[in-house]
Coordinates of C-alpha atoms in Angstrom, one line a residue:
M72 CA 84.0 38.8 91.8
A73 CA 85.1 40.2 95.2
M74 CA 85.1 36.8 96.7
V75 CA 87.2 35.4 93.9
K76 CA 89.7 38.2 94.5
V77 CA 89.8 37.6 98.2
G78 CA 90.5 33.9 97.6
L79 CA 93.2 34.7 95.2
V80 CA 95.0 37.1 97.5
L81 CA 94.9 34.5 100.4
F82 CA 96.2 31.8 98.1
L83 CA 99.1 34.0 97.0
C84 CA 99.9 34.9 100.6
Y85 CA 100.0 31.3 101.6
A86 CA 101.9 30.3 98.5
S87 CA 104.6 32.9 99.2
S88 CA 106.2 30.4 101.6
F89 CA 107.5 28.6 98.5
F90 CA 109.2 31.8 97.2
F91 CA 112.1 31.2 99.6
V92 CA 113.7 28.2 98.0
G93 CA 117.5 28.5 98.2
M94 CA 117.6 30.5 101.5
K95 CA 118.6 29.6 105.0
A96 CA 115.9 27.9 107.1
N97 CA 117.0 28.1 110.7
I98 CA 115.9 31.7 111.1
E99 CA 114.9 31.4 114.7
E100 CA 118.3 30.2 115.7
D101 CA 120.1 33.1 114.1
K102 CA 122.0 35.0 116.7
D103 CA 123.1 38.0 114.6
N104 CA 122.7 41.4 116.2
G105 CA 119.5 43.2 115.5
K106 CA 120.5 45.2 112.4
D107 CA 122.1 42.1 110.8
L108 CA 119.1 40.0 111.5
I109 CA 116.8 42.7 110.1
H110 CA 118.8 42.8 106.8
N111 CA 119.0 39.0 106.7
M112 CA 115.3 38.6 107.0
C113 CA 114.2 41.5 104.9
M114 CA 116.3 40.4 101.9
R115 CA 114.0 37.4 101.7
T116 CA 110.8 39.5 101.3
L117 CA 109.4 41.2 98.2
F118 CA 109.7 44.6 99.7
N119 CA 113.2 44.7 101.2
D120 CA 113.6 48.5 101.5
L121 CA 110.2 48.9 103.2
C122 CA 110.9 46.0 105.5
V123 CA 114.2 47.4 106.6
S124 CA 113.0 51.0 107.1
T125 CA 110.0 49.8 109.1
L126 CA 111.9 47.6 111.4
E127 CA 114.9 49.8 111.9
S128 CA 112.8 52.9 112.7
D129 CA 111.0 51.1 115.5
P130 CA 112.5 52.2 118.9
R131 CA 111.7 48.8 120.6
T132 CA 115.1 47.1 120.5
D133 CA 113.8 44.1 122.3
L134 CA 111.5 43.3 119.4
K135 CA 114.4 43.5 116.9
S136 CA 116.2 40.4 118.2
N137 CA 114.0 37.8 116.7
P138 CA 111.6 37.3 113.7
R139 CA 108.5 37.1 115.9
G140 CA 109.3 40.6 117.2
F141 CA 109.5 41.7 113.6
I142 CA 105.9 40.5 113.1
Q143 CA 104.7 42.5 116.1
I144 CA 106.4 45.6 114.8
L145 CA 104.8 45.1 111.4
I146 CA 101.3 44.4 112.8
D147 CA 101.6 47.5 115.1
R148 CA 102.6 49.7 112.2
A149 CA 99.8 48.3 110.1
T150 CA 97.3 49.0 113.0
V151 CA 98.5 52.6 113.3
N152 CA 98.3 53.3 109.6
A153 CA 95.0 51.5 109.2
T154 CA 93.6 53.6 112.1
D155 CA 94.7 56.8 110.3
T156 CA 93.2 55.6 107.0
Y157 CA 90.0 54.6 108.7
N158 CA 89.6 58.1 110.2
Y159 CA 90.6 59.7 106.8
I160 CA 87.9 57.7 105.1
A161 CA 85.4 58.9 107.7
D162 CA 86.3 62.5 106.7
L163 CA 86.1 61.8 103.0
V164 CA 82.6 60.4 103.1
K165 CA 81.4 63.7 104.5
K166 CA 82.6 65.6 101.4
P167 CA 80.6 66.0 98.2
T168 CA 81.5 63.4 95.5
D169 CA 79.9 61.0 93.1
K170 CA 77.8 58.1 94.4
W171 CA 80.2 55.5 93.1
T172 CA 83.1 56.9 95.1
I173 CA 80.9 57.2 98.1
Q174 CA 80.0 53.5 97.7
C175 CA 83.6 52.5 97.6
L176 CA 84.5 54.7 100.5
N177 CA 81.8 53.1 102.6
W178 CA 83.0 49.6 101.6
C179 CA 86.5 50.6 102.5
Y180 CA 85.3 51.9 105.9
E181 CA 83.7 48.6 106.6
S182 CA 86.8 46.7 105.4
Y183 CA 89.2 48.6 107.6
G184 CA 86.8 48.1 110.5
H185 CA 87.1 44.4 110.0
G186 CA 90.8 44.8 109.5
F187 CA 91.2 46.1 113.1
R188 CA 89.7 43.0 114.5
V189 CA 91.8 40.6 112.5
L190 CA 95.0 42.5 113.4
K191 CA 94.1 42.3 117.0
N192 CA 93.6 38.6 116.7
A193 CA 97.0 38.3 114.9
L194 CA 98.8 40.0 117.8
G195 CA 97.7 37.2 120.1
L196 CA 98.9 34.5 117.7
I197 CA 102.5 35.7 117.1
D198 CA 104.0 33.0 119.5
F199 CA 102.3 30.1 117.6
K200 CA 103.6 26.7 118.5
D201 CA 102.2 24.4 115.8
Y202 CA 100.8 24.3 112.3
L203 CA 97.3 25.2 113.4
G204 CA 98.5 28.3 115.1
Y205 CA 100.5 29.2 112.1
R206 CA 97.5 28.8 109.8
V207 CA 95.3 30.9 112.0
L208 CA 97.9 33.7 112.2
N209 CA 98.4 33.4 108.4
M210 CA 94.7 33.7 107.8
N211 CA 94.3 36.7 110.0
I212 CA 97.1 38.7 108.5
G213 CA 96.0 37.5 105.0
S214 CA 92.5 38.7 105.8
F215 CA 93.8 42.2 106.6
H216 CA 95.9 42.1 103.4
S217 CA 92.6 41.4 101.5
D218 CA 90.8 44.2 103.2
A219 CA 93.3 46.8 102.1
S220 CA 93.6 45.2 98.6
N221 CA 89.9 45.0 98.0
C222 CA 89.4 48.6 99.1
E223 CA 91.7 49.7 96.3
W224 CA 90.2 47.2 93.8
C225 CA 86.7 48.7 94.4
F226 CA 87.7 51.9 92.6
T227 CA 88.9 50.0 89.5
A228 CA 85.9 47.8 89.3
F229 CA 83.7 50.5 87.7
I230 CA 83.6 51.3 84.0
P231 CA 85.2 53.6 83.6
P232 CA 87.5 53.1 86.7
H233 CA 87.3 55.8 89.3
K234 CA 90.4 57.4 90.8
S235 CA 91.0 56.2 94.3
P236 CA 91.8 58.8 96.9
L237 CA 93.4 56.0 99.0
T238 CA 95.9 54.4 96.6
G239 CA 99.0 55.3 98.6
R240 CA 97.5 54.3 101.9
N241 CA 96.1 51.0 100.6
N242 CA 99.3 50.0 98.8
Y243 CA 101.4 50.7 101.8
L244 CA 99.2 48.5 104.0
V245 CA 99.1 45.8 101.4
N246 CA 102.9 45.7 101.2
I247 CA 103.3 45.9 105.0
S248 CA 101.0 43.0 105.6
R249 CA 102.6 41.0 102.8
I250 CA 106.0 41.4 104.5
A251 CA 104.5 40.1 107.7
L252 CA 103.0 37.1 105.9
E253 CA 106.4 36.3 104.4
I254 CA 108.1 36.4 107.7
V255 CA 105.4 34.2 109.3
N256 CA 105.9 31.7 106.4
L257 CA 109.6 31.7 106.9
I258 CA 109.2 30.9 110.6
E259 CA 106.8 28.0 109.8
C260 CA 109.1 26.8 107.0
N261 CA 111.8 26.5 109.6
H262 CA 109.7 23.8 111.4
I263 CA 109.0 21.7 108.3
E264 CA 111.5 19.0 107.5
S265 CA 110.8 18.9 103.8
C266 CA 111.0 22.6 103.6
Q267 CA 114.3 22.6 105.5
E268 CA 115.7 20.1 103.0
A269 CA 114.6 22.3 100.1
I270 CA 116.3 25.4 101.5
A271 CA 120.0 25.5 101.3
P272 CA 121.9 27.4 104.1
T273 CA 123.4 30.7 103.1
V274 CA 127.2 31.0 102.9
G275 CA 128.9 32.7 105.8

């Protein structure tokens, strides 16, 4: 069941590149100032407000001038929050609770441990030059997305479902990684002729 869910999440992440039909393709050639570029990109994601607030609050102005810098900001933010969640889980497992909650917490602890590794890999792939590089970056971010999603899913898999103490943290990391995936897909779409033809330029 868990493997089916992981596969579904990765499929949805990859398929998200087709969500952007009707939008401008030449994103890496956009010379807008940082704030305009942030709003231009974030409006193409499923979590526009979170995307804007995350990117605008980052103090590194050099990373706000291009979409690849956005990916680094998002991965860095995910890493910081995943680290905090990882440490929080380590504290939770020391407290008395039922065995099923402990089981899920241990699974989540292992999942986020894996998540750190794939996020580190993803940072080294941001400047991908070809389709293979894109796919590997997509798979690494998608893997982290699945780690956070499956952590939350564990608590709902029992009958009756258990209340997750990590819902807010997991959902935040799922959404942040989804935004990163969507921006990665937009960058790759910019390099595919058929995708460019399917995407009409924005007016203005």
